[in-house]
PDB file of C-alpha atoms in Angstrom:
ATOM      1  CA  UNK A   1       0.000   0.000   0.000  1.00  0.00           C
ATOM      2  CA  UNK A   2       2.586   2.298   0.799  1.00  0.00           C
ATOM      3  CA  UNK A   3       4.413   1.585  -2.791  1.00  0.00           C
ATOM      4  CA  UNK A   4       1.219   2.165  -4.413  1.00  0.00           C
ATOM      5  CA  UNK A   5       1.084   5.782  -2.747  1.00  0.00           C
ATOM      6  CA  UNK A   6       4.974   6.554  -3.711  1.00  0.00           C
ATOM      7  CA  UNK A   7       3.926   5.247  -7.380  1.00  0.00           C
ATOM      8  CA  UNK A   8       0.786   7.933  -7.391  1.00  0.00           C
ATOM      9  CA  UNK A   9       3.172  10.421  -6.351  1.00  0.00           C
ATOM     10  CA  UNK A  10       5.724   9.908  -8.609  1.00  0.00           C
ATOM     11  CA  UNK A  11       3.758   9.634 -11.043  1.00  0.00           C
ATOM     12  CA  UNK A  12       1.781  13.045 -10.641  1.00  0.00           C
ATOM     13  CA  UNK A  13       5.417  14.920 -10.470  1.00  0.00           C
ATOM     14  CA  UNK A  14       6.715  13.509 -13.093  1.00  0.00           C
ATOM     15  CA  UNK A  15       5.887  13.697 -16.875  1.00  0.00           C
ATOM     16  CA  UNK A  16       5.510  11.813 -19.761  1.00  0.00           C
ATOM     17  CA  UNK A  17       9.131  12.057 -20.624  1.00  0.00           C
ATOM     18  CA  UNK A  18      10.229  11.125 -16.920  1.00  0.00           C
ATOM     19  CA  UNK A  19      10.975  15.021 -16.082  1.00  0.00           C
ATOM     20  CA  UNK A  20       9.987  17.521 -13.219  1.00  0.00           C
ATOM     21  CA  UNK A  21       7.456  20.058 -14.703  1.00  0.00           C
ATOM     22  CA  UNK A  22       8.431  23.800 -13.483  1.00  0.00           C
ATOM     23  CA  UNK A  23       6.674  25.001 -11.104  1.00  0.00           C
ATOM     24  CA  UNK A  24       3.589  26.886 -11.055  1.00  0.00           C
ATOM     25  CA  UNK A  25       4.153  30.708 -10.748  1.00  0.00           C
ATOM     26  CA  UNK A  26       1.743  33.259  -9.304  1.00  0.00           C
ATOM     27  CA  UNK A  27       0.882  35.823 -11.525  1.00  0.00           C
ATOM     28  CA  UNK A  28       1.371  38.441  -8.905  1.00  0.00           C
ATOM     29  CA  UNK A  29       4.930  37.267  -8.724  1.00  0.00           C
ATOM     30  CA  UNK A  30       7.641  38.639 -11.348  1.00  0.00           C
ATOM     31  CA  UNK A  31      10.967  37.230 -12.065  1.00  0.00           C
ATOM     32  CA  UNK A  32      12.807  39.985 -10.994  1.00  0.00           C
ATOM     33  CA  UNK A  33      11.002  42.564  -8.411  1.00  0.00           C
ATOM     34  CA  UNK A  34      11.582  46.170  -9.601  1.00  0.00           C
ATOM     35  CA  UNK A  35      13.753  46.751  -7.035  1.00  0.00           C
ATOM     36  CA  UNK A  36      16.490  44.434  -8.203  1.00  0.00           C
ATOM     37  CA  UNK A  37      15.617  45.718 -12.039  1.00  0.00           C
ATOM     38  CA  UNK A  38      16.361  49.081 -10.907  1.00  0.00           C
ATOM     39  CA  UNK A  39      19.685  48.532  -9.588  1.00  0.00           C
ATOM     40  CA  UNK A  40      20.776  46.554 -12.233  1.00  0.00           C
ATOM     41  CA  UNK A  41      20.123  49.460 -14.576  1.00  0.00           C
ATOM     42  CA  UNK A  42      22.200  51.773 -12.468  1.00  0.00           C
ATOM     43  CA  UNK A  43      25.334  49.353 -12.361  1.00  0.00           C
ATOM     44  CA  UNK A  44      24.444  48.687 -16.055  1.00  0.00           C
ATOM     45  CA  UNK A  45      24.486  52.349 -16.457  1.00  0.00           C
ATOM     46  CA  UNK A  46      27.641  53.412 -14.687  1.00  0.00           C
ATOM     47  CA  UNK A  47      29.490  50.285 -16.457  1.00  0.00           C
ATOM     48  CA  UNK A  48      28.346  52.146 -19.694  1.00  0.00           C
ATOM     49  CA  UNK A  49      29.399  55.831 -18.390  1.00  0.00           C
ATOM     50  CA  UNK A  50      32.603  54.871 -16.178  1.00  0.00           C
ATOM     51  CA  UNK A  51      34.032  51.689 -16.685  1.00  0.00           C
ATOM     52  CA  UNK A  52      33.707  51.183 -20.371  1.00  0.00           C
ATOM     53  CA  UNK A  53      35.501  54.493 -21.431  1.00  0.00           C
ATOM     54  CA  UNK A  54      38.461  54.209 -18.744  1.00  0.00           C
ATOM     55  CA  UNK A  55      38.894  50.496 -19.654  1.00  0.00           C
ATOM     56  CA  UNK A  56      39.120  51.797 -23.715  1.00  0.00           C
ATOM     57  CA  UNK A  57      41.563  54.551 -22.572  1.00  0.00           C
ATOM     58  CA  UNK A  58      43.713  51.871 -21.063  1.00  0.00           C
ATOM     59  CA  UNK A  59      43.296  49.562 -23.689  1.00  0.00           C
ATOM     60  CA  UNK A  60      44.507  52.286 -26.462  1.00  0.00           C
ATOM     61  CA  UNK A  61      47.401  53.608 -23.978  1.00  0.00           C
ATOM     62  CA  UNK A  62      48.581  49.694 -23.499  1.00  0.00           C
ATOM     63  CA  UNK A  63      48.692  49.374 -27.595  1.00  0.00           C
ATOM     64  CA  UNK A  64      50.729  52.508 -27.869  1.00  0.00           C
ATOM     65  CA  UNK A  65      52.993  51.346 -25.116  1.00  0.00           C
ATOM     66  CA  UNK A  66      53.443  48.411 -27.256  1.00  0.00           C
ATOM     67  CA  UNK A  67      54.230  49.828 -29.757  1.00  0.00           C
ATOM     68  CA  UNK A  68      56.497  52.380 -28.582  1.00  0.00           C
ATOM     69  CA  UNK A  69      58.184  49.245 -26.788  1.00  0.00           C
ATOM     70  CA  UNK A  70      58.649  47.235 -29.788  1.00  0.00           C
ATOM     71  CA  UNK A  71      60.161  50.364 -31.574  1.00  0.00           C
ATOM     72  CA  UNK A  72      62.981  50.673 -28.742  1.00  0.00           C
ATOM     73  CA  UNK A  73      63.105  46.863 -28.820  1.00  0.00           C
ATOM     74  CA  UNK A  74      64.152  47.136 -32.812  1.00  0.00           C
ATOM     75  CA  UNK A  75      66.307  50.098 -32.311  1.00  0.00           C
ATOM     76  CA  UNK A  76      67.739  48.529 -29.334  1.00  0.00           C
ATOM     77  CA  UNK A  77      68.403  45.386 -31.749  1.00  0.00           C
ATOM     78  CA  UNK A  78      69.986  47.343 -34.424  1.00  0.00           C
ATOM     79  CA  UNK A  79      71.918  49.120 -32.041  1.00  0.00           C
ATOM     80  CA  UNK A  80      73.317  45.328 -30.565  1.00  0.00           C
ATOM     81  CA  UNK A  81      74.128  44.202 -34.144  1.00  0.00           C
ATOM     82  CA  UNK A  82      76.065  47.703 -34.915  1.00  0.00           C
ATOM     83  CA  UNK A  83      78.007  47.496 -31.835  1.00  0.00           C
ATOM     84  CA  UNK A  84      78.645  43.506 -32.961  1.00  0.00           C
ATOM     85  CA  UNK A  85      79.991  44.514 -35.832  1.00  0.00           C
ATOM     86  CA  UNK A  86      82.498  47.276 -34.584  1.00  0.00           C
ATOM     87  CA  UNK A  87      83.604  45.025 -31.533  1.00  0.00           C
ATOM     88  CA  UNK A  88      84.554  41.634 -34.453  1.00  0.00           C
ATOM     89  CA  UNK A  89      86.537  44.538 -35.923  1.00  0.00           C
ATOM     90  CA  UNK A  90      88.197  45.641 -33.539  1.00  0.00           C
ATOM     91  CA  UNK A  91      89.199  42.458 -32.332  1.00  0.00           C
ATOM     92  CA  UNK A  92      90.822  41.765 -35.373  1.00  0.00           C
ATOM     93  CA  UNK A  93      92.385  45.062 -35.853  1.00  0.00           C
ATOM     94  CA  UNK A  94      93.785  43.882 -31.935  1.00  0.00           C
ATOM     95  CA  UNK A  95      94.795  40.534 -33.513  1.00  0.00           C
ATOM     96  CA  UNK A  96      96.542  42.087 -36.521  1.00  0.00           C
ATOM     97  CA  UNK A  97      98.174  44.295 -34.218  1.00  0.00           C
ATOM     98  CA  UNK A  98      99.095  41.214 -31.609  1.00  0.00           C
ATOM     99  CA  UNK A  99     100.860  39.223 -34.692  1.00  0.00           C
ATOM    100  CA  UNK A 100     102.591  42.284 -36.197  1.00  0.00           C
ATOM    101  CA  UNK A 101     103.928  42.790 -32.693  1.00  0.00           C
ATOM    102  CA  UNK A 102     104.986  39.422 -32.404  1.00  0.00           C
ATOM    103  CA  UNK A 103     106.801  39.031 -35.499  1.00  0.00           C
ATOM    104  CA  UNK A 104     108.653  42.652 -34.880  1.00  0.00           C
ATOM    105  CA  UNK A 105     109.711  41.176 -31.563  1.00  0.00           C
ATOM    106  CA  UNK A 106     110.715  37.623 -33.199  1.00  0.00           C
ATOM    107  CA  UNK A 107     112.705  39.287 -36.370  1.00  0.00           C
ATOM    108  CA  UNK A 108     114.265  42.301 -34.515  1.00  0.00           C
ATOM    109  CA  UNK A 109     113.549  46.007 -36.002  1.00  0.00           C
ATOM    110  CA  UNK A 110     115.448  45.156 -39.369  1.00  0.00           C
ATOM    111  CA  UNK A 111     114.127  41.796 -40.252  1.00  0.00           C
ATOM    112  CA  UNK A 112     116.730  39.770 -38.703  1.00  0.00           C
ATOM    113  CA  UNK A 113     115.876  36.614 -36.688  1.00  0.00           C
ATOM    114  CA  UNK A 114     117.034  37.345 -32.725  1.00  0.00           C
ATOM    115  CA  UNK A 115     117.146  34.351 -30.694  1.00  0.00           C
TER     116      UNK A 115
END
């Protein structure tokens, strides 16, 4: 008897397709009270008035900061490969010098082998 009731209750919750039907709503009730509608318009609003033009600001100054970076970066790069360039010289100018040095030393001033 007992399964019998559980059965008729199940069954009036339940529909056809074995799901909970919502339930019923008063029409005096609302989804949202007005209340809550207001106050989402005013954060909605001062999103709209504060928020979204700061955060645009931001977002243009971080793009031109990128920018401006990524010009140093490349002038800082160029900058690296000149300075490269000019140090492989003059280590070989110091090389050249190094071996002319040692062969003056080894030959004498005239050309003559000391030793």
């Amino acid at each position: 008897m007992a399964t019998d009731a559980v059965a008729s209750t199940m069954g009036s919750v339940h529909d056809d397709a074995g799901g909970v039907p919502p339930p019923e709503t008063d029409e005096t009730q609302t989804f949202i009270i007005p209340e809550m509608t207001s106050a989402l318009n005013t954060i909605n609003d001062f999103f709209n008035s504060q928020v979204l033009p700061r955060s645009r600001a931001i977002e243009t100054e971080v793009a031109n900061l990128t920018y401006e970076a990524n010009a140093v970066s490349n002038a800082a790069e160029a900058e690296r490969a000149n300075l490269e360039k000019e140090l492989a010289r003059l280590s070989n100018l110091v090389q050249s010098f190094q071996s002319r040095i040692s062969q003056y030393l080894h030959f004498g001033a005239f050309g003559g082998h000391q030793g």
